[in-house]
Protein backbone atom coordinates (compact mmCIF):
# COMPACT_ATOMS: atom_id res chain seq x y z
CA ARG A 1 30.92 76.01 -5.19
CA HIS A 2 26.57 74.94 -5.54
CA THR A 3 26.30 75.51 -1.68
CA GLN A 4 28.59 78.78 -2.09
CA GLU A 5 26.35 80.13 -4.76
CA THR A 6 23.00 78.67 -3.70
CA GLY A 7 23.59 78.16 0.03
CA GLU A 8 21.79 74.78 0.01
CA PRO A 9 23.64 72.52 2.71
CA PHE A 10 25.66 69.94 1.26
CA ARG A 11 25.90 66.08 2.85
CA MET A 12 27.68 63.76 1.12
CA GLU A 13 28.82 59.94 2.44
CA VAL A 14 31.73 58.51 0.52
CA ARG A 15 34.29 55.83 1.08
CA ILE A 16 37.59 56.65 0.85
CA LEU A 17 41.30 54.45 -0.15
CA ARG A 18 43.82 55.61 1.96
CA PRO A 19 47.56 55.55 1.03
CA ASP A 20 48.03 52.32 3.51
CA GLY A 21 45.45 50.74 0.97
CA SER A 22 42.46 50.61 3.85
CA HIS A 23 39.08 52.01 3.46
CA VAL A 24 37.05 54.70 5.58
CA TRP A 25 33.94 56.13 5.32
CA ILE A 26 33.71 60.03 5.26
CA SER A 27 30.62 62.26 6.20
CA TRP A 28 30.97 65.51 4.25
CA ASN A 29 28.64 68.59 5.49
CA ALA A 30 28.59 71.87 4.80
CA GLU A 31 26.75 74.98 5.03
CA ARG A 32 27.44 78.55 3.76
CA VAL A 33 27.94 81.27 6.48
CA GLU A 34 27.78 85.32 6.07
CA GLU A 35 29.00 87.56 8.29
CA GLY A 36 28.09 91.22 7.28
CA ASP A 37 29.42 90.97 3.64
CA ALA A 38 31.88 88.10 4.18
CA THR A 39 30.70 84.63 2.99
CA SER A 40 32.24 81.69 3.77
CA LEU A 41 31.87 78.05 4.35
CA ILE A 42 32.00 75.59 7.38
CA GLY A 43 32.32 72.05 6.90
CA ILE A 44 32.97 69.09 9.17
CA VAL A 45 34.43 65.76 8.19
CA ARG A 46 33.71 63.03 10.71
CA ASP A 47 34.72 59.05 10.09
CA VAL A 48 31.84 56.69 10.17
CA THR A 49 33.20 53.54 9.13
CA GLU A 50 32.12 51.69 12.39
CA ARG A 51 28.74 52.76 11.96
CA ARG A 52 28.78 51.68 8.31
CA GLN A 53 29.72 48.74 9.46
CA GLY A 54 27.83 48.10 11.91
CA GLU A 55 24.57 49.13 9.33
CA GLU A 56 26.41 46.42 7.28
CA ARG A 57 26.53 43.58 9.75
CA LEU A 58 22.80 44.42 10.74
CA ARG A 59 21.87 44.10 6.91
CA ALA A 60 24.16 40.43 7.03
CA ALA A 61 22.31 39.76 10.11
CA HIS A 62 18.26 40.43 8.27
CA ASP A 63 19.63 38.45 5.71
CA THR A 64 20.86 35.85 7.39
CA PHE A 65 17.54 35.47 9.39
CA ARG A 66 15.35 35.99 6.13
CA HIS A 67 17.73 33.08 4.23
CA LEU A 68 17.41 30.41 7.83
CA VAL A 69 13.69 31.32 7.57
CA GLU A 70 12.80 31.41 3.83
CA ARG A 71 15.27 28.54 2.89
CA SER A 72 14.88 25.80 5.64
CA PRO A 73 14.04 22.27 4.93
CA PHE A 74 11.70 22.41 8.16
CA GLY A 75 8.40 23.87 9.14
CA LEU A 76 9.17 27.27 10.16
CA TYR A 77 6.89 30.25 9.81
CA THR A 78 7.26 34.24 11.83
CA VAL A 79 4.11 36.44 12.62
CA ASP A 80 5.94 40.35 13.25
CA ALA A 81 4.77 42.46 16.15
CA ASP A 82 1.49 43.50 13.92
CA PHE A 83 0.47 40.08 14.29
CA ARG A 84 0.85 39.32 10.24
CA LEU A 85 2.27 36.43 8.82
CA ALA A 86 5.81 37.39 8.24
CA GLN A 87 7.87 34.26 6.56
CA VAL A 88 7.24 31.00 5.66
CA SER A 89 10.29 28.63 5.31
CA ASP A 90 10.58 26.19 2.03
CA GLY A 91 9.96 23.14 4.39
CA ALA A 92 6.33 24.55 5.42
CA GLN A 93 5.30 24.54 1.32
CA LYS A 94 3.42 21.44 2.05
CA ALA A 95 1.10 22.83 5.17
CA PHE A 96 1.59 26.72 3.21
CA ASP A 97 0.70 26.22 -0.47
CA THR A 98 -2.64 27.67 -0.62
CA VAL A 99 -1.53 30.18 1.97
CA ARG A 100 1.99 31.68 1.11
CA PRO A 101 0.62 34.15 -1.12
CA LEU A 102 -0.95 36.08 2.15
CA ILE A 103 2.50 36.57 3.39
CA GLY A 104 1.97 40.11 4.62
CA ARG A 105 -1.31 39.67 5.93
CA ASP A 106 -2.85 39.35 8.86
CA PHE A 107 -2.32 36.78 10.59
CA ALA A 108 -6.15 35.66 12.17
CA GLU A 109 -7.17 36.11 8.61
CA VAL A 110 -4.72 33.13 7.67
CA LEU A 111 -5.56 30.95 10.22
CA ARG A 112 -9.42 30.98 9.14
CA ILE A 113 -8.03 30.68 5.63
CA ALA A 114 -6.49 27.32 6.62
CA TRP A 115 -8.25 25.96 9.73
CA PRO A 116 -12.05 25.63 10.77
CA GLU A 117 -13.62 27.20 14.05
CA PRO A 118 -13.67 26.90 16.81
CA PHE A 119 -9.76 25.84 15.95
CA ALA A 120 -8.79 28.56 14.72
CA THR A 121 -9.93 31.23 17.36
CA GLU A 122 -8.41 28.85 19.59
CA ILE A 123 -4.79 29.02 17.86
CA GLU A 124 -5.27 32.85 17.72
CA GLY A 125 -5.30 33.25 20.96
CA ARG A 126 -2.66 30.91 21.70
CA PHE A 127 -0.02 32.88 19.53
CA ARG A 128 -0.84 36.78 21.03
CA HIS A 129 -0.63 35.03 24.26
CA THR A 130 2.61 34.02 23.33
CA LEU A 131 3.58 37.45 22.08
CA ALA A 132 2.20 39.13 24.90
CA THR A 133 3.98 37.23 27.58
CA GLY A 134 6.06 35.10 25.95
CA GLU A 135 5.51 32.18 27.25
CA PRO A 136 6.09 29.51 24.92
CA ASP A 137 3.70 27.05 23.66
CA SER A 138 3.40 23.39 22.39
CA SER A 139 1.62 20.85 21.33
CA SER A 140 2.71 17.66 21.08
CA SER A 141 -0.08 16.29 18.40
CA THR A 142 -2.76 18.65 16.81
CA ILE A 143 -4.92 16.53 14.51
CA GLU A 144 -7.62 18.88 12.96
CA ARG A 145 -9.49 18.68 9.36
CA ARG A 146 -7.94 21.73 6.63
CA ALA A 147 -10.38 24.13 6.02
CA ASP A 148 -8.90 25.09 2.54
CA ARG A 149 -8.88 21.13 1.58
CA ASP A 150 -10.66 18.06 2.38
CA ILE A 151 -8.15 15.90 4.71
CA ILE A 152 -7.16 15.64 8.38
CA GLU A 153 -3.88 16.90 9.44
CA ALA A 154 -1.44 16.05 12.08
CA TYR A 155 1.33 18.42 13.41
CA ASP A 156 3.43 18.76 16.76
CA TRP A 157 4.69 22.37 16.84
CA LYS A 158 6.21 24.79 19.18
CA ILE A 159 5.81 28.61 19.60
CA GLU A 160 8.00 30.96 20.74
CA ARG A 161 8.47 34.97 21.18
CA ILE A 162 11.90 35.98 19.33
CA THR A 163 13.49 39.93 18.41
CA MET A 164 12.64 40.49 14.94
CA PRO A 165 15.07 41.91 12.39
CA ASP A 166 13.24 45.91 12.76
CA GLY A 167 14.42 44.83 16.50
CA ARG A 168 10.64 44.68 17.69
CA GLN A 169 9.14 41.25 19.42
CA GLY A 170 7.57 38.99 16.81
CA LEU A 171 6.67 35.06 16.73
CA VAL A 172 8.08 31.90 14.97
CA CYS A 173 6.35 28.97 15.01
CA HIS A 174 8.49 25.55 14.55
CA PHE A 175 5.97 22.51 13.70
CA TYR A 176 6.35 18.91 12.27
CA ASP A 177 4.41 17.21 10.07
CA LEU A 178 3.23 14.40 12.07
CA SER A 179 0.87 13.20 8.56
CA GLU A 180 3.22 11.46 6.59
CA ARG A 181 4.32 9.67 9.78
CA GLN A 182 1.06 8.75 10.84
CA ARG A 183 0.53 7.32 7.40
CA HIS A 184 3.70 5.63 7.13
CA GLU A 185 3.26 3.90 10.19
CA ALA A 186 -0.11 2.81 9.67
CA HIS A 187 1.27 1.39 6.06
CA VAL A 188 3.87 -0.19 7.80
CA GLN A 189 0.74 -2.53 9.89
CA LEU A 190 -1.30 -2.73 6.74
CA LEU A 191 1.99 -4.48 5.96
CA MET A 192 2.65 -6.59 9.04
CA GLY A 193 -0.91 -7.69 8.91
CA GLU A 194 -0.47 -8.37 4.93
CA ILE A 195 2.20 -10.21 6.10
CA ASN A 196 0.85 -12.44 9.30
CA HIS A 197 -2.00 -12.97 6.67
CA ARG A 198 0.10 -14.43 4.21
CA SER A 199 2.10 -16.36 6.13
CA LYS A 200 -1.11 -17.92 7.63
CA ASN A 201 -2.38 -19.01 3.94
CA MET A 202 1.18 -20.32 3.05
CA LEU A 203 1.11 -22.52 6.32
CA SER A 204 -2.88 -23.25 5.55
CA LEU A 205 -1.18 -24.61 2.07
CA ILE A 206 1.46 -26.65 3.35
CA GLN A 207 -0.79 -28.23 5.65
CA ALA A 208 -3.21 -29.05 2.87
CA ILE A 209 -0.62 -30.65 0.96
CA ALA A 210 1.00 -32.70 4.00
CA ARG A 211 -2.61 -34.06 4.42
CA HIS A 212 -3.41 -35.15 1.20
CA THR A 213 0.20 -36.33 0.71
CA ALA A 214 -0.13 -38.66 4.03
CA ALA A 215 -3.48 -39.88 2.71
CA THR A 216 -1.93 -41.38 0.48
CA GLY A 217 0.11 -43.99 2.50
CA ALA A 218 2.89 -44.08 0.29
CA PRO A 219 6.38 -45.06 1.85
CA ASP A 220 8.07 -42.09 0.70
CA PHE A 221 5.59 -39.51 2.27
CA LEU A 222 9.01 -37.18 3.21
CA ALA A 223 10.28 -36.81 -0.35
CA ARG A 224 6.70 -36.07 -2.09
CA PHE A 225 5.86 -33.65 0.73
CA ARG A 226 9.28 -31.87 0.17
CA GLU A 227 8.86 -31.48 -3.41
CA ARG A 228 5.51 -30.43 -3.08
CA VAL A 229 6.80 -27.98 -1.05
CA GLN A 230 9.32 -26.74 -3.27
CA SER A 231 7.01 -26.49 -6.36
CA LEU A 232 4.88 -24.21 -3.41
CA ALA A 233 8.08 -22.12 -2.63
CA THR A 234 9.25 -21.72 -6.42
CA ALA A 235 6.28 -20.24 -7.26
CA GLN A 236 6.19 -18.05 -4.38
CA ASP A 237 9.57 -16.27 -5.83
CA LEU A 238 7.69 -15.66 -8.92
CA LEU A 239 5.21 -14.17 -7.38
CA VAL A 240 7.62 -12.11 -4.76
CA ARG A 241 9.48 -11.12 -8.08
CA ASN A 242 6.45 -10.24 -10.03
CA GLU A 243 5.21 -8.11 -6.80
CA TRP A 244 1.74 -10.29 -6.08
CA ARG A 245 0.25 -8.76 -9.37
CA SER A 246 0.84 -11.90 -12.42
CA VAL A 247 3.10 -14.61 -13.35
CA PRO A 248 4.31 -15.03 -17.33
CA LEU A 249 3.35 -18.45 -17.75
CA ALA A 250 6.51 -19.26 -19.32
CA ASP A 251 8.38 -18.30 -16.18
CA LEU A 252 6.13 -20.30 -14.62
CA ALA A 253 7.07 -23.67 -16.67
CA ARG A 254 10.42 -23.04 -16.64
CA SER A 255 10.80 -22.54 -12.91
CA GLN A 256 8.43 -25.49 -12.65
CA LEU A 257 11.10 -27.75 -14.51
CA ALA A 258 13.92 -25.94 -13.07
CA HIS A 259 15.65 -29.20 -12.18
CA PHE A 260 16.00 -30.20 -16.31
CA ALA A 261 17.28 -27.43 -17.52
CA ASP A 262 20.22 -28.93 -19.16
CA LEU A 263 16.41 -30.37 -21.50
CA ILE A 264 14.84 -27.27 -21.63
CA ASP A 265 14.21 -25.97 -25.51
CA THR A 266 16.12 -29.72 -26.09
CA ARG A 267 13.86 -32.55 -25.20
CA ILE A 268 11.54 -29.92 -23.29
CA ARG A 269 9.95 -27.67 -25.62
CA ILE A 270 7.52 -24.28 -23.71
CA ALA A 271 5.84 -22.73 -26.63
CA GLY A 272 3.22 -19.95 -26.84
CA PRO A 273 1.68 -16.39 -26.32
CA ASP A 274 2.87 -13.91 -23.35
CA LEU A 275 0.51 -15.05 -21.14
CA ALA A 276 0.00 -13.06 -17.49
CA VAL A 277 -1.93 -15.31 -14.77
CA THR A 278 -3.09 -14.52 -11.63
CA PRO A 279 -1.49 -15.27 -8.26
CA ALA A 280 -4.12 -17.98 -7.97
CA ALA A 281 -3.79 -19.64 -11.47
CA ALA A 282 0.25 -19.15 -11.11
CA GLN A 283 -0.26 -21.77 -7.74
CA ALA A 284 -2.99 -24.02 -9.20
CA LEU A 285 -0.75 -24.43 -12.25
CA GLY A 286 2.49 -24.89 -10.66
CA LEU A 287 1.64 -27.52 -8.32
CA ALA A 288 -0.08 -29.58 -11.29
CA MET A 289 3.56 -28.74 -13.91
CA HIS A 290 5.35 -30.11 -10.52
CA GLU A 291 3.61 -33.13 -10.56
CA LEU A 292 3.60 -33.74 -14.48
CA ALA A 293 6.75 -33.25 -14.17
CA THR A 294 7.51 -35.59 -11.61
CA ASN A 295 5.16 -38.37 -12.99
CA ALA A 296 7.41 -37.98 -16.37
CA ALA A 297 10.49 -38.31 -14.93
CA LYS A 298 9.30 -41.26 -12.51
CA TYR A 299 7.47 -43.27 -15.21
CA GLY A 300 6.73 -41.25 -18.29
CA ALA A 301 8.88 -39.30 -21.30
CA LEU A 302 11.44 -38.50 -18.90
CA SER A 303 12.56 -41.47 -17.41
CA THR A 304 14.71 -42.78 -20.44
CA GLY A 305 17.25 -41.33 -22.45
CA THR A 306 14.77 -40.29 -25.68
CA GLY A 307 11.75 -39.13 -25.00
CA GLY A 308 10.63 -35.63 -24.86
CA VAL A 309 7.74 -33.21 -23.43
CA ALA A 310 6.00 -30.27 -25.01
CA ILE A 311 4.28 -27.82 -22.95
CA ARG A 312 2.58 -25.41 -25.24
CA TRP A 313 -0.90 -22.98 -24.78
CA HIS A 314 -3.15 -21.19 -27.26
CA ILE A 315 -5.78 -18.69 -27.07
CA ALA A 316 -8.78 -19.21 -28.80
CA ASP A 317 -12.59 -17.62 -29.80
CA ALA A 318 -15.30 -19.74 -28.24
CA GLY A 319 -17.81 -17.10 -29.53
CA ALA A 320 -20.81 -16.39 -27.47
CA SER A 321 -18.21 -17.59 -24.55
CA GLY A 322 -15.34 -15.29 -24.83
CA SER A 323 -12.37 -16.69 -25.27
CA HIS A 324 -11.18 -19.66 -23.72
CA VAL A 325 -7.47 -20.71 -22.93
CA ALA A 326 -5.57 -24.06 -24.20
CA ILE A 327 -2.98 -25.78 -21.90
CA GLU A 328 -1.58 -28.46 -22.98
CA TRP A 329 1.60 -31.07 -21.66
CA VAL A 330 2.48 -33.76 -24.00
CA GLU A 331 4.47 -36.57 -23.98
CA GLN A 332 6.49 -38.49 -26.55
CA GLY A 333 8.78 -41.53 -26.94
CA GLY A 334 8.96 -42.33 -23.27
CA PRO A 335 8.06 -46.44 -22.43
CA PRO A 336 4.58 -47.26 -22.88
CA VAL A 337 2.00 -45.60 -20.85
CA ALA A 338 -0.68 -47.12 -18.89
CA ALA A 339 -3.14 -45.64 -16.13
CA PRO A 340 -2.98 -45.83 -13.06
CA PRO A 341 -4.67 -48.25 -11.06
CA ARG A 342 -5.67 -46.17 -8.59
CA ARG A 343 -6.46 -41.68 -8.03
CA GLY A 344 -3.89 -40.21 -5.39
CA PHE A 345 -3.31 -36.53 -4.09
CA GLY A 346 -1.42 -35.79 -7.60
CA SER A 347 -4.51 -36.35 -10.01
CA THR A 348 -5.50 -34.29 -7.20
CA LEU A 349 -3.61 -31.38 -7.96
CA THR A 350 -3.33 -31.95 -11.70
CA THR A 351 -7.28 -32.26 -12.23
CA GLY A 352 -9.21 -31.29 -9.39
CA MET A 353 -7.47 -28.61 -8.47
CA ALA A 354 -6.80 -27.24 -11.76
CA GLU A 355 -10.41 -27.35 -12.34
CA SER A 356 -12.09 -25.61 -9.58
CA SER A 357 -9.48 -23.13 -8.89
CA MET A 358 -9.56 -21.95 -13.17
CA GLY A 359 -13.43 -23.24 -13.77
CA GLY A 360 -12.25 -25.24 -16.27
CA THR A 361 -12.05 -28.49 -17.62
CA VAL A 362 -9.11 -31.07 -17.43
CA THR A 363 -8.69 -34.26 -20.04
CA VAL A 364 -6.01 -37.04 -19.60
CA ASP A 365 -5.09 -39.21 -22.11
CA TYR A 366 -3.03 -42.32 -21.42
CA ALA A 367 -2.65 -43.00 -25.19
CA PRO A 368 0.34 -46.07 -25.54
CA GLY A 369 2.02 -43.70 -27.71
CA GLY A 370 2.75 -41.09 -24.39
CA PHE A 371 0.63 -38.92 -21.95
CA SER A 372 -0.95 -36.35 -22.67
CA TRP A 373 -2.95 -33.74 -20.28
CA ARG A 374 -5.13 -30.65 -21.47
CA LEU A 375 -6.61 -28.09 -19.70
CA ILE A 376 -9.16 -25.69 -21.57
CA CYS A 377 -10.99 -22.06 -19.59
CA PRO A 378 -12.27 -19.31 -19.78
CA LEU A 379 -9.66 -17.21 -20.46
CA GLY A 380 -10.84 -14.77 -17.86
CA ASN A 381 -10.40 -17.24 -15.11
CA ILE A 382 -6.56 -17.20 -15.55
CA ALA A 383 -5.12 -13.98 -17.56
CA ALA A 384 -4.24 -11.50 -15.08
CA ASP A 385 -5.73 -8.56 -17.02
CA PHE A 386 -8.83 -10.12 -16.79
CA SER A 387 -11.84 -9.49 -13.85
CA ASN A 388 -14.40 -11.16 -14.64
CA ARG A 389 -14.35 -15.16 -14.24
CA PRO A 390 -17.58 -16.66 -14.17
CA GLY A 391 -18.06 -19.84 -11.54
CA ALA A 392 -18.09 -23.42 -11.17
CA VAL A 393 -19.94 -25.94 -10.46
CA VAL A 394 -21.77 -28.24 -7.60
CA ARG A 395 -19.39 -30.81 -6.42
CA PRO A 396 -22.24 -33.66 -4.91
CA ALA A 397 -21.18 -35.06 -1.18
CA PRO A 398 -20.75 -39.03 -0.51
CA PRO A 399 -24.37 -40.36 -0.43
CA PRO A 400 -26.28 -39.47 2.42
CA GLY A 401 -25.78 -41.64 5.14
CA ALA A 402 -26.56 -41.90 9.06
CA ASP A 403 -22.43 -39.88 9.78
CA HIS A 404 -23.47 -37.11 7.84
CA PRO A 405 -25.94 -35.48 9.50
CA HIS A 406 -25.71 -32.51 7.44
CA ALA A 407 -26.89 -34.37 3.84
CA GLY A 408 -27.91 -32.62 1.25
CA ARG A 409 -27.12 -29.55 2.74
CA ARG A 410 -25.66 -26.91 -0.04
CA VAL A 411 -22.90 -25.21 0.92
CA LEU A 412 -20.79 -22.14 -1.37
CA VAL A 413 -16.93 -22.00 -0.80
CA VAL A 414 -15.36 -18.67 -1.87
CA ASP A 415 -11.46 -18.89 -1.59
CA ASP A 416 -8.88 -17.43 -3.78
CA GLU A 417 -6.24 -20.03 -2.62
CA PRO A 418 -6.94 -23.22 -4.75
CA LEU A 419 -5.08 -25.90 -2.73
CA ILE A 420 -6.69 -24.03 0.31
CA ALA A 421 -10.54 -24.16 -1.33
CA ALA A 422 -10.29 -27.67 -2.22
CA GLU A 423 -9.07 -28.56 1.54
CA ILE A 424 -12.20 -27.00 3.32
CA ALA A 425 -14.07 -28.59 -0.08
CA ALA A 426 -12.86 -31.88 1.40
CA VAL A 427 -14.38 -31.10 5.05
CA LEU A 428 -17.38 -30.23 3.92
CA ALA A 429 -18.03 -33.12 1.73
CA GLU A 430 -16.83 -35.67 4.92
CA ALA A 431 -19.85 -34.05 6.80
CA GLY A 432 -22.02 -34.88 3.98
CA CYS A 433 -22.54 -31.00 2.40
CA GLU A 434 -22.54 -30.58 -0.82
CA VAL A 435 -20.20 -28.32 -2.05
CA LEU A 436 -21.28 -25.19 -4.67
CA GLY A 437 -17.52 -24.03 -6.08
CA PRO A 438 -15.19 -23.41 -5.19
CA VAL A 439 -14.75 -19.81 -6.45
CA GLY A 440 -11.84 -17.52 -5.91
CA THR A 441 -13.69 -13.99 -6.77
CA VAL A 442 -16.69 -11.82 -5.70
CA ASP A 443 -17.86 -11.98 -8.93
CA GLN A 444 -17.47 -15.60 -9.43
CA ALA A 445 -19.65 -16.23 -6.47
CA LEU A 446 -22.23 -13.31 -7.02
CA ALA A 447 -22.54 -15.18 -10.48
CA LEU A 448 -22.84 -17.96 -9.01
CA LEU A 449 -25.24 -17.18 -6.27
CA ALA A 450 -27.44 -15.20 -9.31
CA ARG A 451 -28.02 -19.04 -10.54
CA GLN A 452 -27.61 -21.64 -7.42
CA HIS A 453 -29.01 -21.77 -4.17
CA CYS A 454 -26.87 -22.44 -1.12
CA ASP A 455 -28.01 -23.49 2.62
CA ALA A 456 -24.94 -21.73 4.15
CA ALA A 457 -21.42 -20.47 2.59
CA VAL A 458 -17.81 -20.63 3.99
CA LEU A 459 -15.69 -17.08 2.89
CA ASP A 460 -12.49 -16.38 2.55
CA VAL A 461 -12.78 -12.62 3.70
CA THR A 462 -9.22 -11.23 1.38
CA LEU A 463 -9.88 -12.25 -1.92
CA GLY A 464 -6.94 -10.63 -4.21
CA SER A 465 -7.42 -6.85 -3.75
CA GLU A 466 -10.82 -7.10 -3.19
CA THR A 467 -13.03 -8.39 -0.05
CA CYS A 468 -15.59 -10.65 0.51
CA GLU A 469 -17.90 -7.60 1.53
CA PRO A 470 -20.43 -7.99 -1.07
CA VAL A 471 -20.91 -12.00 -1.08
CA ALA A 472 -21.85 -11.30 2.64
CA HIS A 473 -23.78 -8.83 1.89
CA LEU A 474 -25.86 -10.52 -0.44
CA LEU A 475 -25.79 -13.91 1.67
CA ALA A 476 -27.40 -11.19 4.88
CA ALA A 477 -29.78 -10.18 2.50
CA ARG A 478 -31.16 -14.08 1.72
CA ALA A 479 -31.10 -14.60 5.55
CA THR A 480 -28.33 -17.33 4.50
CA PRO A 481 -25.45 -18.07 6.99
CA PHE A 482 -21.97 -18.05 6.62
CA VAL A 483 -18.30 -18.66 8.21
CA LEU A 484 -15.05 -16.66 7.78
CA VAL A 485 -12.24 -18.39 7.14
CA SER A 486 -9.14 -15.91 7.48
CA GLY A 487 -5.42 -15.49 8.21
CA TYR A 488 -6.53 -11.72 9.68
CA SER A 489 -7.47 -11.57 13.26
CA ARG A 490 -10.76 -10.21 14.12
CA ALA A 491 -9.43 -6.83 15.20
CA GLN A 492 -8.29 -6.67 11.75
CA LEU A 493 -11.44 -7.86 9.80
CA PRO A 494 -13.23 -5.23 7.92
CA ALA A 495 -15.70 -3.50 10.75
CA LEU A 496 -19.25 -5.28 9.08
CA LEU A 497 -18.19 -8.96 9.55
CA ARG A 498 -16.12 -8.64 12.77
CA THR A 499 -19.24 -10.58 14.41
CA ALA A 500 -19.18 -13.54 12.49
CA PRO A 501 -17.93 -16.49 13.28
CA LEU A 502 -14.38 -17.05 12.09
CA VAL A 503 -11.97 -20.10 11.75
CA GLY A 504 -9.06 -18.75 11.82
CA LYS A 505 -5.72 -19.77 9.28
CA PRO A 506 -4.27 -22.56 9.40
CA LEU A 507 -7.04 -24.14 8.69
CA ASP A 508 -8.66 -26.45 11.68
CA PRO A 509 -11.06 -28.98 9.92
CA VAL A 510 -12.58 -29.90 13.35
CA GLU A 511 -13.21 -26.30 13.55
CA LEU A 512 -14.79 -25.44 10.47
CA GLU A 513 -17.14 -28.47 10.73
CA VAL A 514 -18.70 -27.41 14.25
CA GLN A 515 -19.08 -23.51 13.08
CA ILE A 516 -20.59 -25.08 9.92
CA GLU A 517 -22.86 -27.41 11.96
CA LYS A 518 -24.12 -24.01 14.21
CA CYS A 519 -24.65 -21.87 11.18
CA ILE A 520 -27.02 -24.53 9.52
CA ARG A 521 -28.70 -25.46 12.88
CA GLN A 522 -29.23 -21.94 14.28
CA ALA A 523 -29.94 -21.02 10.41
CA VAL A 524 -29.39 -17.06 12.18
CA PRO A 525 -27.50 -15.02 10.14
CA LEU A 526 -25.34 -11.93 10.79
CA ASP A 527 -26.63 -8.97 9.99
CA VAL A 528 -23.99 -7.13 8.09
CA ALA A 529 -26.22 -4.13 7.67
CA SER A 530 -26.50 -3.48 11.43
CA GLY A 531 -22.71 -5.12 12.34
CA LYS A 532 -25.07 -7.38 14.43
CA GLY A 533 -25.81 -11.10 14.71
CA ASP A 534 -26.79 -13.86 16.59
CA VAL A 535 -23.02 -15.76 16.71
CA GLU A 536 -21.08 -16.73 18.66
């Protein structure tokens, strides 16, 4: 009626339900026609079902394309025929987190936001070439520093020309972020190096235990050696369980007395405040407790059915000198006690190594009523949450003689493994040197050097979570020669230490003595600042 009255054409598309239940799309067009005084309408009705279905399929294909690109978990983005950034996939968000708001803008501009020159210009040229020629382009490894954030990233990528939803030619870029994989591979290499380092350290510890156990000449060497290695393994299990950070002292005591589990809390009493000790302290205390428990079972309170042992510790404030820890092993109810006729390796573990590794003092009492052992040391030397561990004292060498060419030479020993440090100190003492330390941290070494002079030094490269580099720098500044000992290969050392004399672990005492002799004789230290040194 409207068309008939006004002459405006009538156009309409409508979906019609047919009697058989199917649907068809109808296009209706009508116009008014005037012939003289007569007016009529001419209408055309067309079935446009196929066209409408084709449009629906095309729209669905466009939606699918958009969904595949934008929701892809892989690195993917498209550039349209007008060289504009069209789409960025979800998987590309890490690489495009600062660029996604620029979708729809000129891709050349986007490239210069993400990458510096001349790299951005090079990449733009490669994209334009593929768009113009259809020739794909790719790179197996592109490593470049980003312009929009100060990091270096690596990518494997490929460009292809495709038909975009609008029917024109565009580009799709598939890429894989290699940065994470490279970081993972570097981390694996680091872990492998650390495993190698710790394995050699462990072999050095076992070597030291074997050497000192054999030195006593005891007929039951194998049994004693096996028990001491088992003690070391027990401490190792605890350290691994605690991610090599610290060990609760109560857990350490219980683990070393595990073979007396039925006596714990009855004849064996363990008491003290919560205290987590460092890995070095855990190994030293673990070996000391093992020796004390072994002696108690053979000769002391645990050798009878009535004796008992009290293991206790407390923390006390010593005023200006800071907090101290007192750890006690007290036996009662056993057979009469008498001091042993000679000191063996067990005494070294319970006294010498405990004192040197924790900078403390051990008191042993062979009272008739029961043996007692007491260690007092600064809290910072044992607690895992303390970092300032002031140093140890000078250990004099045997009296000088013709077979001691280095008599009077003072050598600093820095190693965070107490038993290995004791082994190094023993080698040096046998060569006639005075031993300064041993100490196990950079702070300890620097504090000791601030008070004491040394003629040479033996440095473990890795000291817990730090390296010996600050100590090496100070020694170099003083023109003091030093030798490195490490389970790492030379290639794994910090760059500035790679030319220093290096003795590998497990430790070869002869090689260590030779290298120390060369250092003292040549008296030409490593030039750490320049990375150069007159060393063999």
